């Protein structure tokens, strides 16, 4: 990666536009970035990091894009950073603009513009730039992929912060491991350790579960066999467990089968006796049923004979009803005609009662003629009725004009009153808007300060909590380490005792005729015997498991202690030494002030809206005042026209009303008279027609009754049955016929008649005998089922136990293999002499590479005196792998890097940073880093050492690199010719460049 050009506008301390030509500065291979303290040297490096990753390094990252903006920038100038570089053979240009508050294009106030990002690539063939993307996410992924490193790695290997590496030199192995792990991303090796530990616990649990399941099946078989199986006291892991369980199961299965044979014979005998009792019970019940059936049929026949006369009367009643059904239609017609005649007569009487006496006895024709004369007179009043309606409309229009005049007067008066107070109202509302705008500006300033204050307060609280947790974690780590040592000693003692008595354990499995696993002999005249206190394999494995658990607890406690210490250091670095109470008070005061001004600023929009609405209302009231005056002038002519038309209409209506109060009243009188006459004529004609239809219906009814055989129509009506009575009578007749048929059928049955001649049946005695036989059958069947279930359960459990024994062998072998690998990876195995975890082993290799790369430069800087060496020895109670020492050639002794002086620490950390940059670059995929920056620390060197350090940095040109030194040391300006100077002024900082030319 090589930087070509950097353009900065309104960024950090730079109020205007500034440019850096890195091609000119890098021509000499070494250039100086200098300026007074606070001028903005580091801000140049921040701009490079911001262009690449969209954020600035480390503690300078605030999380608020607007804080990147220069306080010296002009109001309309937008903050922008543009970087041109070559990476992976591609020439790119990255432009970033953070969000900013700009003045509104219309009106007063400001608005927020979102962040913008552009990525372009130079096309050498076309000789022009082409756009690639404007997406923040896409550009971030593209840059990270091309550079092959994250922002943190970039800040470590390109922007070399010497203070970090000075702390790295003095740090313990745990702190070094965390930094190296973050740079080289060794999380996958830690995940391998975790996966192996989880798999070890899984396989161990499977072995324990397998032994427990086998013992559980053995106890189930003992419960199923009852007294037929004896099972000694066994525990998971004891030798001979499987053989003992399977042998006892075979004996129990044989005994159970013998009991099943005896139960089978008893069941066959009980089934035969039960079948005979069931047949006898069925015969007795059938005889009893037939005897009762015959007796019930005799009783029903006697009841039928008693009701014979009532049955004949019902038959005669049904016959008369069928004849009367022929007269029913004529009866219905006569009843309908009579009802219609009554309704027509009543309607005629009501209509005639409303007529004048002169027309009360007139016929239908006379009434119709009088109704036509009234209708003709009503038609002559239609013109007068229209005039009357128009007069009413004129009155209403005049009333509307009067109401409008009063409303306009109110509008004019209200507008004059409101407009008199307009200037005072506008001044008050404008003052509220100005106060709210000022509060909103103050709230934005305080919002930037809230988050750092909260973070520092939270860090102080965590610092206080971690300080207490550190002592507790250290105590637990010490106690768990002592427990692990004790458990390991106990396990080794048991292992030694078992090895001493291993002959007796091997002899336990010898049988005559089977070759010995040691000597091959088939005869065993004097096998070794177990002595009291013999340690078997299960006891040794339990001790080993206890030791492993204790060692895991020790490792967990040590990891917890390291985590707490790291958290305490991080919290202390964030919070500083300020008391938590003081930080809390400051944060609360800041929060209260922010809430106050934010609440006041939140009323800005409402105040602006109220001012706008007041202006709109003023315009509306002025317009309403003018419109009301215009409407009043136009209403004068309308009143005169209405008065002239009203006088003409009143003359016409006086002639048309006559004696009535109004034309409408006169028309209503005529309408009512015509309606009465028309209704009376209609009802008279309807009554005459209904009387004729009733006369015709009487004649047809008399003729139908005579033809049906009745003397009078009244006789026919009396004989007629309604539907419900007819159905009920027919049901009674049908039920009588069905009963007679059923009784005759039962009395004629041969089996029933034969049963009636036999002795009385006794089904109760037969049922008692069948119940007793069923009880004996159930007892025999229950005994047989119990024996069969016992056999089936023993067979099932025995097969499952055999399968469990076969499957448990590979599981135990897998657990042994996985436990060994997990112990090696975690550094807890006895085979791991240095107690190094897998992740520590990988980091140790990386640290060894870094030390070798750093030594090549440290030797030149120190005139051959110092050499950095990696050490994998254990220190204290920790694990080995991440030690770092310095070898002093003057004394020939190796000592800790913390003993170096200030100047020695600087060039040692510089050498370490350069070496780490080389190794991380290779680790990141070999991305070439052609531009590096070194930040401060040169002031601690004497002249000779400074010359040697500069010679080392100048030698980087051999790899076609350029190195930028960030320092305010005056002597460097004489030694380094290519310079970029940061000049500080009241209007912001500026850049002055001096290249090799």
JSON list of N, CA and C in Angstrom, two decimals, residues 443-482:
[
{"chain": "A", "resi": 443, "resn": "UNK", "atom": "N", "xyz": [-28.21, 22.52, 23.46]},
{"chain": "A", "resi": 443, "resn": "UNK", "atom": "CA", "xyz": [-28.46, 21.08, 23.67]},
{"chain": "A", "resi": 443, "resn": "UNK", "atom": "C", "xyz": [-27.58, 20.25, 22.76]},
{"chain": "A", "resi": 444, "resn": "UNK", "atom": "N", "xyz": [-27.36, 20.69, 21.52]},
{"chain": "A", "resi": 444, "resn": "UNK", "atom": "CA", "xyz": [-26.47, 19.94, 20.62]},
{"chain": "A", "resi": 444, "resn": "UNK", "atom": "C", "xyz": [-25.04, 19.93, 21.14]},
{"chain": "A", "resi": 445, "resn": "UNK", "atom": "N", "xyz": [-24.59, 21.05, 21.70]},
{"chain": "A", "resi": 445, "resn": "UNK", "atom": "CA", "xyz": [-23.25, 21.09, 22.26]},
{"chain": "A", "resi": 445, "resn": "UNK", "atom": "C", "xyz": [-23.12, 20.15, 23.46]},
{"chain": "A", "resi": 446, "resn": "UNK", "atom": "N", "xyz": [-24.14, 20.15, 24.33]},
{"chain": "A", "resi": 446, "resn": "UNK", "atom": "CA", "xyz": [-24.08, 19.26, 25.51]},
{"chain": "A", "resi": 446, "resn": "UNK", "atom": "C", "xyz": [-24.23, 17.81, 25.13]},
{"chain": "A", "resi": 447, "resn": "UNK", "atom": "N", "xyz": [-24.97, 17.50, 24.05]},
{"chain": "A", "resi": 447, "resn": "UNK", "atom": "CA", "xyz": [-25.17, 16.10, 23.64]},
{"chain": "A", "resi": 447, "resn": "UNK", "atom": "C", "xyz": [-23.85, 15.44, 23.30]},
{"chain": "A", "resi": 448, "resn": "UNK", "atom": "N", "xyz": [-22.92, 16.22, 22.72]},
{"chain": "A", "resi": 448, "resn": "UNK", "atom": "CA", "xyz": [-21.61, 15.67, 22.38]},
{"chain": "A", "resi": 448, "resn": "UNK", "atom": "C", "xyz": [-20.84, 15.28, 23.64]},
{"chain": "A", "resi": 449, "resn": "UNK", "atom": "N", "xyz": [-21.05, 15.99, 24.76]},
{"chain": "A", "resi": 449, "resn": "UNK", "atom": "CA", "xyz": [-20.31, 15.73, 25.99]},
{"chain": "A", "resi": 449, "resn": "UNK", "atom": "C", "xyz": [-20.92, 14.63, 26.84]},
{"chain": "A", "resi": 450, "resn": "UNK", "atom": "N", "xyz": [-22.19, 14.27, 26.58]},
{"chain": "A", "resi": 450, "resn": "UNK", "atom": "CA", "xyz": [-22.88, 13.29, 27.46]},
{"chain": "A", "resi": 450, "resn": "UNK", "atom": "C", "xyz": [-22.27, 11.90, 27.39]},
{"chain": "A", "resi": 451, "resn": "UNK", "atom": "N", "xyz": [-22.08, 11.39, 26.17]},
{"chain": "A", "resi": 451, "resn": "UNK", "atom": "CA", "xyz": [-21.63, 10.01, 26.03]},
{"chain": "A", "resi": 451, "resn": "UNK", "atom": "C", "xyz": [-20.24, 9.79, 26.64]},
{"chain": "A", "resi": 452, "resn": "UNK", "atom": "N", "xyz": [-19.22, 10.66, 26.38]},
{"chain": "A", "resi": 452, "resn": "UNK", "atom": "CA", "xyz": [-17.93, 10.46, 27.07]},
{"chain": "A", "resi": 452, "resn": "UNK", "atom": "C", "xyz": [-18.06, 10.48, 28.58]},
{"chain": "A", "resi": 453, "resn": "UNK", "atom": "N", "xyz": [-18.91, 11.37, 29.11]},
{"chain": "A", "resi": 453, "resn": "UNK", "atom": "CA", "xyz": [-19.08, 11.42, 30.57]},
{"chain": "A", "resi": 453, "resn": "UNK", "atom": "C", "xyz": [-19.71, 10.15, 31.09]},
{"chain": "A", "resi": 454, "resn": "UNK", "atom": "N", "xyz": [-20.72, 9.63, 30.36]},
{"chain": "A", "resi": 454, "resn": "UNK", "atom": "CA", "xyz": [-21.35, 8.37, 30.79]},
{"chain": "A", "resi": 454, "resn": "UNK", "atom": "C", "xyz": [-20.38, 7.21, 30.72]},
{"chain": "A", "resi": 455, "resn": "UNK", "atom": "N", "xyz": [-19.58, 7.17, 29.62]},
{"chain": "A", "resi": 455, "resn": "UNK", "atom": "CA", "xyz": [-18.63, 6.07, 29.51]},
{"chain": "A", "resi": 455, "resn": "UNK", "atom": "C", "xyz": [-17.60, 6.10, 30.63]},
{"chain": "A", "resi": 456, "resn": "UNK", "atom": "N", "xyz": [-17.12, 7.30, 30.95]},
{"chain": "A", "resi": 456, "resn": "UNK", "atom": "CA", "xyz": [-16.13, 7.41, 32.02]},
{"chain": "A", "resi": 456, "resn": "UNK", "atom": "C", "xyz": [-16.73, 7.03, 33.37]},
{"chain": "A", "resi": 457, "resn": "UNK", "atom": "N", "xyz": [-18.00, 7.42, 33.62]},
{"chain": "A", "resi": 457, "resn": "UNK", "atom": "CA", "xyz": [-18.66, 7.05, 34.88]},
{"chain": "A", "resi": 457, "resn": "UNK", "atom": "C", "xyz": [-18.86, 5.54, 34.96]},
{"chain": "A", "resi": 458, "resn": "UNK", "atom": "N", "xyz": [-19.34, 4.93, 33.86]},
{"chain": "A", "resi": 458, "resn": "UNK", "atom": "CA", "xyz": [-19.52, 3.47, 33.86]},
{"chain": "A", "resi": 458, "resn": "UNK", "atom": "C", "xyz": [-18.20, 2.75, 34.08]},
{"chain": "A", "resi": 459, "resn": "UNK", "atom": "N", "xyz": [-17.13, 3.29, 33.42]},
{"chain": "A", "resi": 459, "resn": "UNK", "atom": "CA", "xyz": [-15.82, 2.67, 33.61]},
{"chain": "A", "resi": 459, "resn": "UNK", "atom": "C", "xyz": [-15.36, 2.80, 35.06]},
{"chain": "A", "resi": 460, "resn": "UNK", "atom": "N", "xyz": [-15.65, 3.94, 35.72]},
{"chain": "A", "resi": 460, "resn": "UNK", "atom": "CA", "xyz": [-15.26, 4.11, 37.12]},
{"chain": "A", "resi": 460, "resn": "UNK", "atom": "C", "xyz": [-16.01, 3.13, 38.01]},
{"chain": "A", "resi": 461, "resn": "UNK", "atom": "N", "xyz": [-17.30, 2.95, 37.73]},
{"chain": "A", "resi": 461, "resn": "UNK", "atom": "CA", "xyz": [-18.06, 1.96, 38.53]},
{"chain": "A", "resi": 461, "resn": "UNK", "atom": "C", "xyz": [-17.53, 0.55, 38.31]},
{"chain": "A", "resi": 462, "resn": "UNK", "atom": "N", "xyz": [-17.22, 0.23, 37.05]},
{"chain": "A", "resi": 462, "resn": "UNK", "atom": "CA", "xyz": [-16.64, -1.10, 36.79]},
{"chain": "A", "resi": 462, "resn": "UNK", "atom": "C", "xyz": [-15.28, -1.24, 37.44]},
{"chain": "A", "resi": 463, "resn": "UNK", "atom": "N", "xyz": [-14.50, -0.14, 37.41]},
{"chain": "A", "resi": 463, "resn": "UNK", "atom": "CA", "xyz": [-13.18, -0.16, 38.06]},
{"chain": "A", "resi": 463, "resn": "UNK", "atom": "C", "xyz": [-13.32, -0.49, 39.54]},
{"chain": "A", "resi": 464, "resn": "UNK", "atom": "N", "xyz": [-14.28, 0.14, 40.24]},
{"chain": "A", "resi": 464, "resn": "UNK", "atom": "CA", "xyz": [-14.47, -0.14, 41.67]},
{"chain": "A", "resi": 464, "resn": "UNK", "atom": "C", "xyz": [-14.90, -1.58, 41.90]},
{"chain": "A", "resi": 465, "resn": "UNK", "atom": "N", "xyz": [-15.80, -2.08, 41.01]},
{"chain": "A", "resi": 465, "resn": "UNK", "atom": "CA", "xyz": [-16.25, -3.47, 41.17]},
{"chain": "A", "resi": 465, "resn": "UNK", "atom": "C", "xyz": [-15.15, -4.47, 40.87]},
{"chain": "A", "resi": 466, "resn": "UNK", "atom": "N", "xyz": [-14.38, -4.23, 39.81]},
{"chain": "A", "resi": 466, "resn": "UNK", "atom": "CA", "xyz": [-13.30, -5.16, 39.45]},
{"chain": "A", "resi": 466, "resn": "UNK", "atom": "C", "xyz": [-12.19, -5.17, 40.49]},
{"chain": "A", "resi": 467, "resn": "UNK", "atom": "N", "xyz": [-11.97, -4.04, 41.17]},
{"chain": "A", "resi": 467, "resn": "UNK", "atom": "CA", "xyz": [-10.94, -4.00, 42.20]},
{"chain": "A", "resi": 467, "resn": "UNK", "atom": "C", "xyz": [-11.27, -4.98, 43.33]},
{"chain": "A", "resi": 468, "resn": "UNK", "atom": "N", "xyz": [-12.56, -5.04, 43.70]},
{"chain": "A", "resi": 468, "resn": "UNK", "atom": "CA", "xyz": [-12.97, -6.00, 44.73]},
{"chain": "A", "resi": 468, "resn": "UNK", "atom": "C", "xyz": [-12.95, -7.43, 44.20]},
{"chain": "A", "resi": 469, "resn": "UNK", "atom": "N", "xyz": [-13.34, -7.60, 42.90]},
{"chain": "A", "resi": 469, "resn": "UNK", "atom": "CA", "xyz": [-13.36, -8.95, 42.33]},
{"chain": "A", "resi": 469, "resn": "UNK", "atom": "C", "xyz": [-11.96, -9.53, 42.17]},
{"chain": "A", "resi": 470, "resn": "UNK", "atom": "N", "xyz": [-10.94, -8.67, 41.98]},
{"chain": "A", "resi": 470, "resn": "UNK", "atom": "CA", "xyz": [-9.59, -9.18, 41.75]},
{"chain": "A", "resi": 470, "resn": "UNK", "atom": "C", "xyz": [-9.08, -9.95, 42.95]},
{"chain": "A", "resi": 471, "resn": "UNK", "atom": "N", "xyz": [-9.26, -9.40, 44.16]},
{"chain": "A", "resi": 471, "resn": "UNK", "atom": "CA", "xyz": [-8.79, -10.11, 45.36]},
{"chain": "A", "resi": 471, "resn": "UNK", "atom": "C", "xyz": [-9.50, -11.45, 45.52]},
{"chain": "A", "resi": 472, "resn": "UNK", "atom": "N", "xyz": [-10.83, -11.46, 45.30]},
{"chain": "A", "resi": 472, "resn": "UNK", "atom": "CA", "xyz": [-11.57, -12.71, 45.44]},
{"chain": "A", "resi": 472, "resn": "UNK", "atom": "C", "xyz": [-11.12, -13.72, 44.39]},
{"chain": "A", "resi": 473, "resn": "UNK", "atom": "N", "xyz": [-10.94, -13.27, 43.13]},
{"chain": "A", "resi": 473, "resn": "UNK", "atom": "CA", "xyz": [-10.50, -14.19, 42.08]},
{"chain": "A", "resi": 473, "resn": "UNK", "atom": "C", "xyz": [-9.11, -14.73, 42.36]},
{"chain": "A", "resi": 474, "resn": "UNK", "atom": "N", "xyz": [-8.20, -13.90, 42.93]},
{"chain": "A", "resi": 474, "resn": "UNK", "atom": "CA", "xyz": [-6.85, -14.37, 43.26]},
{"chain": "A", "resi": 474, "resn": "UNK", "atom": "C", "xyz": [-6.89, -15.41, 44.36]},
{"chain": "A", "resi": 475, "resn": "UNK", "atom": "N", "xyz": [-7.78, -15.19, 45.35]},
{"chain": "A", "resi": 475, "resn": "UNK", "atom": "CA", "xyz": [-7.89, -16.19, 46.43]},
{"chain": "A", "resi": 475, "resn": "UNK", "atom": "C", "xyz": [-8.42, -17.52, 45.90]},
{"chain": "A", "resi": 476, "resn": "UNK", "atom": "N", "xyz": [-9.42, -17.44, 45.04]},
{"chain": "A", "resi": 476, "resn": "UNK", "atom": "CA", "xyz": [-9.97, -18.67, 44.48]},
{"chain": "A", "resi": 476, "resn": "UNK", "atom": "C", "xyz": [-8.96, -19.39, 43.59]},
{"chain": "A", "resi": 477, "resn": "UNK", "atom": "N", "xyz": [-8.19, -18.63, 42.82]},
{"chain": "A", "resi": 477, "resn": "UNK", "atom": "CA", "xyz": [-7.18, -19.26, 41.96]},
{"chain": "A", "resi": 477, "resn": "UNK", "atom": "C", "xyz": [-6.14, -20.01, 42.78]},
{"chain": "A", "resi": 478, "resn": "UNK", "atom": "N", "xyz": [-5.70, -19.40, 43.90]},
{"chain": "A", "resi": 478, "resn": "UNK", "atom": "CA", "xyz": [-4.73, -20.06, 44.76]},
{"chain": "A", "resi": 478, "resn": "UNK", "atom": "C", "xyz": [-5.31, -21.33, 45.39]},
{"chain": "A", "resi": 479, "resn": "UNK", "atom": "N", "xyz": [-6.57, -21.23, 45.86]},
{"chain": "A", "resi": 479, "resn": "UNK", "atom": "CA", "xyz": [-7.19, -22.42, 46.48]},
{"chain": "A", "resi": 479, "resn": "UNK", "atom": "C", "xyz": [-7.40, -23.53, 45.47]},
{"chain": "A", "resi": 480, "resn": "UNK", "atom": "N", "xyz": [-7.84, -23.21, 44.25]},
{"chain": "A", "resi": 480, "resn": "UNK", "atom": "CA", "xyz": [-8.07, -24.25, 43.24]},
{"chain": "A", "resi": 480, "resn": "UNK", "atom": "C", "xyz": [-6.77, -24.88, 42.79]},
{"chain": "A", "resi": 481, "resn": "UNK", "atom": "N", "xyz": [-5.67, -24.10, 42.75]},
{"chain": "A", "resi": 481, "resn": "UNK", "atom": "CA", "xyz": [-4.37, -24.69, 42.39]},
{"chain": "A", "resi": 481, "resn": "UNK", "atom": "C", "xyz": [-3.92, -25.69, 43.44]},
{"chain": "A", "resi": 482, "resn": "UNK", "atom": "N", "xyz": [-4.10, -25.34, 44.71]},
{"chain": "A", "resi": 482, "resn": "UNK", "atom": "CA", "xyz": [-3.72, -26.29, 45.78]},
{"chain": "A", "resi": 482, "resn": "UNK", "atom": "C", "xyz": [-4.57, -27.55, 45.71]}
]
